[in-house]
Tab-separated table of C-alpha atoms in Angstrom:
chain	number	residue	atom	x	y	z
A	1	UNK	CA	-177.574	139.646	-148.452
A	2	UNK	CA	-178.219	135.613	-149.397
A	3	UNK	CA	-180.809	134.821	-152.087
A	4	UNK	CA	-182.612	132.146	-149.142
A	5	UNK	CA	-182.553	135.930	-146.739
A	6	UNK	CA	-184.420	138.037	-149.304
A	7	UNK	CA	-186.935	135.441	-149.767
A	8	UNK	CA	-187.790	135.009	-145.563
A	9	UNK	CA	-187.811	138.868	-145.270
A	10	UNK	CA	-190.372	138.817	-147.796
A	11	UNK	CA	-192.393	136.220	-146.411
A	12	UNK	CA	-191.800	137.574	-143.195
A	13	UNK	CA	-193.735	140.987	-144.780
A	14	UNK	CA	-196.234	139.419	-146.573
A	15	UNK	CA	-196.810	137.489	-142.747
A	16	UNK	CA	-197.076	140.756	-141.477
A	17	UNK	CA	-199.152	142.469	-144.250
A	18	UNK	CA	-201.813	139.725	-143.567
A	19	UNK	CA	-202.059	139.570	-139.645
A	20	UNK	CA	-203.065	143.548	-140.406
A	21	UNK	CA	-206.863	141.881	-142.462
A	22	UNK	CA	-210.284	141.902	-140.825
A	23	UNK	CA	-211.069	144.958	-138.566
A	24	UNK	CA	-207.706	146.311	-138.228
A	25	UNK	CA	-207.989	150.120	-139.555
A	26	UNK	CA	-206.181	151.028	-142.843
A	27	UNK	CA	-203.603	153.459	-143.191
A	28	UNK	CA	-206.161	156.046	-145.631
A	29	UNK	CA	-205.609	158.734	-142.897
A	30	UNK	CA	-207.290	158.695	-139.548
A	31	UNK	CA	-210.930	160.069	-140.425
A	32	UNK	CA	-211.250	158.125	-143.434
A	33	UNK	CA	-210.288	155.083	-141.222
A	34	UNK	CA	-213.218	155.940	-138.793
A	35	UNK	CA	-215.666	155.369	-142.102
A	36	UNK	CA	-214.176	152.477	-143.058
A	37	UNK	CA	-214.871	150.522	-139.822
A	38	UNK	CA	-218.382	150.912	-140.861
A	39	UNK	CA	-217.743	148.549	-143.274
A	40	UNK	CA	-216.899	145.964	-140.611
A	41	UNK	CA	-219.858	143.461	-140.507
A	42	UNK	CA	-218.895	141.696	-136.874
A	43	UNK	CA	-220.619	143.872	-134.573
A	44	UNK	CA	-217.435	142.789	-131.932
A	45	UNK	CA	-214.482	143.666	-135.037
A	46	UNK	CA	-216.416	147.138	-135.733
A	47	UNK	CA	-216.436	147.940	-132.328
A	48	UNK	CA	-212.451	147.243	-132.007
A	49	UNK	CA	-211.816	149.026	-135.250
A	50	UNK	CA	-213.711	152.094	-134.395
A	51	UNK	CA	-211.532	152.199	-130.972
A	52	UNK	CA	-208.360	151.736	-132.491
A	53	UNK	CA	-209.236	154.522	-135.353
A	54	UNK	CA	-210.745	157.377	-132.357
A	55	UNK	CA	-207.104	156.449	-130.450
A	56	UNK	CA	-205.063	157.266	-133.604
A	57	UNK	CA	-207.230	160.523	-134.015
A	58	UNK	CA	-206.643	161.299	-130.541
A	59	UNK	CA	-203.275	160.807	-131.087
A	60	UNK	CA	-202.848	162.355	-134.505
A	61	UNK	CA	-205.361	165.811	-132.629
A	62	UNK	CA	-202.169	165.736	-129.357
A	63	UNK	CA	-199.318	165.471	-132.019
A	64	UNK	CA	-200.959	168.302	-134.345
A	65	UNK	CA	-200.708	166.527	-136.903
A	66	UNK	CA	-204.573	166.824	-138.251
A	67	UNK	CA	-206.554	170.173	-136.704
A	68	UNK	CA	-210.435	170.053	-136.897
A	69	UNK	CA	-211.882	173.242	-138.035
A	70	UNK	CA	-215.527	174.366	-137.996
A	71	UNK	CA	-217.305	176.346	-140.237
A	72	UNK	CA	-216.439	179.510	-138.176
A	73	UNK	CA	-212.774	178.441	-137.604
A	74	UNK	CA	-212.748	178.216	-141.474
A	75	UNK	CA	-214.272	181.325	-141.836
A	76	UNK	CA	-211.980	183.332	-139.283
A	77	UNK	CA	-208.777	181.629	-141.273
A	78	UNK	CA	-210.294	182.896	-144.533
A	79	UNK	CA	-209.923	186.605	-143.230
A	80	UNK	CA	-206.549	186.224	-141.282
A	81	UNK	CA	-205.282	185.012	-144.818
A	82	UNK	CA	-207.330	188.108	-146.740
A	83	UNK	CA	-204.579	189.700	-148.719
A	84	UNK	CA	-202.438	186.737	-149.379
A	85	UNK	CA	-202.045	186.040	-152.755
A	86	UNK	CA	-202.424	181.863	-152.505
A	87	UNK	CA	-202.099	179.524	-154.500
A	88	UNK	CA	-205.433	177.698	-155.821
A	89	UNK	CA	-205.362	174.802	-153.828
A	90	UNK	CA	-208.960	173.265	-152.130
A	91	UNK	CA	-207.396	173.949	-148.592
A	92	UNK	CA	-210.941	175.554	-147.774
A	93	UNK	CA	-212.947	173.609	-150.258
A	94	UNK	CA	-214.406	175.312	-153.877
A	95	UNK	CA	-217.968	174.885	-153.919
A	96	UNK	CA	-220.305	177.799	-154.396
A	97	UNK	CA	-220.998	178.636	-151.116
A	98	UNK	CA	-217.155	178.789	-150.594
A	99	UNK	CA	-217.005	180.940	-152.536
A	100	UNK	CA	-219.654	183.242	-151.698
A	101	UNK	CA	-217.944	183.403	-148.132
A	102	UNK	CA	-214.877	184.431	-149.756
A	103	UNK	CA	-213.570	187.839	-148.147
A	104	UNK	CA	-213.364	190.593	-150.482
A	105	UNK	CA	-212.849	193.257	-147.954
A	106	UNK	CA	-212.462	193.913	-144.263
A	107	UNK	CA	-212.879	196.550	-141.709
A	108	UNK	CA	-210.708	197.000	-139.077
A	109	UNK	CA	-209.079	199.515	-137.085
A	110	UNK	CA	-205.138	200.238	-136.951
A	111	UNK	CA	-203.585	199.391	-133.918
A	112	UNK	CA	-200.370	201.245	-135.002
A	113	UNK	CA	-199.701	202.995	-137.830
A	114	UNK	CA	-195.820	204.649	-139.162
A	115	UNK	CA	-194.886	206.490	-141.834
A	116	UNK	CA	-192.423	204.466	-144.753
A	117	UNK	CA	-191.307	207.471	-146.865
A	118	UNK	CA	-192.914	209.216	-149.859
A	119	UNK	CA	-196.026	209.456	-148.365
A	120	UNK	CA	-196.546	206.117	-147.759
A	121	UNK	CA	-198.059	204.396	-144.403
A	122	UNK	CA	-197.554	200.922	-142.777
A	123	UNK	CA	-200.604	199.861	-140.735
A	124	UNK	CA	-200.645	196.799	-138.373
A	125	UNK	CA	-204.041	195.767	-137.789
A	126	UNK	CA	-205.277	193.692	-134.651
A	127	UNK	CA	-205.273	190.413	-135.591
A	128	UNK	CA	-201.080	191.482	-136.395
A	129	UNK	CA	-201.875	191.646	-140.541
A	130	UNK	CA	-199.459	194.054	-141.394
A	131	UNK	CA	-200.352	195.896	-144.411
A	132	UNK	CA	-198.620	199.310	-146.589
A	133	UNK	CA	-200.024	201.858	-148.960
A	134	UNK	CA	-198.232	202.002	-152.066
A	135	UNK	CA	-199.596	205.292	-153.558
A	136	UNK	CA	-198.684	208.250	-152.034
A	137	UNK	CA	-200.933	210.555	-150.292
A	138	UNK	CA	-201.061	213.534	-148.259
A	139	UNK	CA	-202.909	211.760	-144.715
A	140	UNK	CA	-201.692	211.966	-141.813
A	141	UNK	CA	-202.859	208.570	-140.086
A	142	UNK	CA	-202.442	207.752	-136.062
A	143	UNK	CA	-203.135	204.785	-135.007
A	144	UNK	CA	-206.844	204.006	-134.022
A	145	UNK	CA	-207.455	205.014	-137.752
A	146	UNK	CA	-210.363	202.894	-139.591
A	147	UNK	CA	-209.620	201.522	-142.303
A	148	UNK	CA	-211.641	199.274	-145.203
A	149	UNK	CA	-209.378	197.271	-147.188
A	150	UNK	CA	-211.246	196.307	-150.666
A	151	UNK	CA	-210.309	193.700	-152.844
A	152	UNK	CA	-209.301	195.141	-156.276
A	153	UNK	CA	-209.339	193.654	-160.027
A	154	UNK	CA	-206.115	191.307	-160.848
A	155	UNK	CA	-204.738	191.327	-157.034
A	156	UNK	CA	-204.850	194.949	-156.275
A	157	UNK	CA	-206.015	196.029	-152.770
A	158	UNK	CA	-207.973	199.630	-152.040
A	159	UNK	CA	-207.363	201.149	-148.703
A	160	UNK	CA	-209.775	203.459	-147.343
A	161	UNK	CA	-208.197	204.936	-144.708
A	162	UNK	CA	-210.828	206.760	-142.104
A	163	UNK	CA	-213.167	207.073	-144.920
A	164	UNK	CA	-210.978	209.701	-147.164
A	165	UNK	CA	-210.190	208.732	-150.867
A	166	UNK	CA	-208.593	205.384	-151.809
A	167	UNK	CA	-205.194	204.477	-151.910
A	168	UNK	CA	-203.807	201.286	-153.264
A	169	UNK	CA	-202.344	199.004	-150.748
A	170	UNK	CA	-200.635	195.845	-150.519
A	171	UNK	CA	-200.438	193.063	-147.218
A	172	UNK	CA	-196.787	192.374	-146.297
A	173	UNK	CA	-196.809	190.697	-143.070
């Protein structure tokens, strides 16, 4: 490409760049755009900028590109995840009353339950959580069994299985 070419493409861009000014929405995301058209002082421009950032919400909400969760969506995610071991990322936010919603055990019942060898039990819970012991023991489990699933110290998982003694456990599915 000519020298003369570079410099019209960049002009060209720079053009561009500065037709996008005044109440067009920036490109920060598409609910942080929706804030910044309150910045917009022309009661007309605001109004234009807050339609063009609800369309690319709409749009980004059809595409599933951005999902809106409520505090009970948040909180039902939190317990399909229970078990995980995640990395510590703010998906969920870290404040203290995130954390004192923070699962550290469930109830549940076992929709089916089969036996791995050595004593050991695989249990798929309803909401399809699959989870093993991986202690032996001498129960016999059928599906329907309650279980408690307790959050141990440094990862581990207790499994209560119909109220009998603990047996460590472990999520795998």
């Amino acid at each position: 490409m000519r020298r003369d070419h570079r410099w019209t493409l960049a002009a060209l861009g720079a053009t561009a760049l500065a037709s996008f000014a005044g109440a067009e929405v920036p490109k920060a995301g598409e609910v942080a755009a929706i804030a910044q058209c309150r910045a917009v002082a022309d009661s007309t421009a605001r109004l234009a900028c807050f339609d063009k950032a609800a369309a690319q919400l709409q749009q980004a909400l059809d595409r599933k590109t951005l999902t809106v969760l409520d505090q009970e969506g948040v909180r039902q995610t939190k317990r399909s995840l229970f078990g995980f071991a995640l990395p510590s990322i703010p998906l969920f936010g870290r404040s203290d009353e995130t954390k004192r919603d923070e699962f550290t055990e469930i109830e549940t019942t076992a929709t089916q339950v089969r036996s791995i060898g050595n004593g050991k039990f695989e249990f798929l819970l309803p909401d399809g959580a699959h989870w093993q012991t991986t202690d032996p023991s001498s129960m016999d489990p059928r599906s329907g069994v309650k279980l408690r699933i307790k959050k141990g110290a440094l990862g581990s998982y207790f499994m209560f299985v119909d109220h009998e003694r603990p047996v460590r456990g472990r999520r795998v599915g």
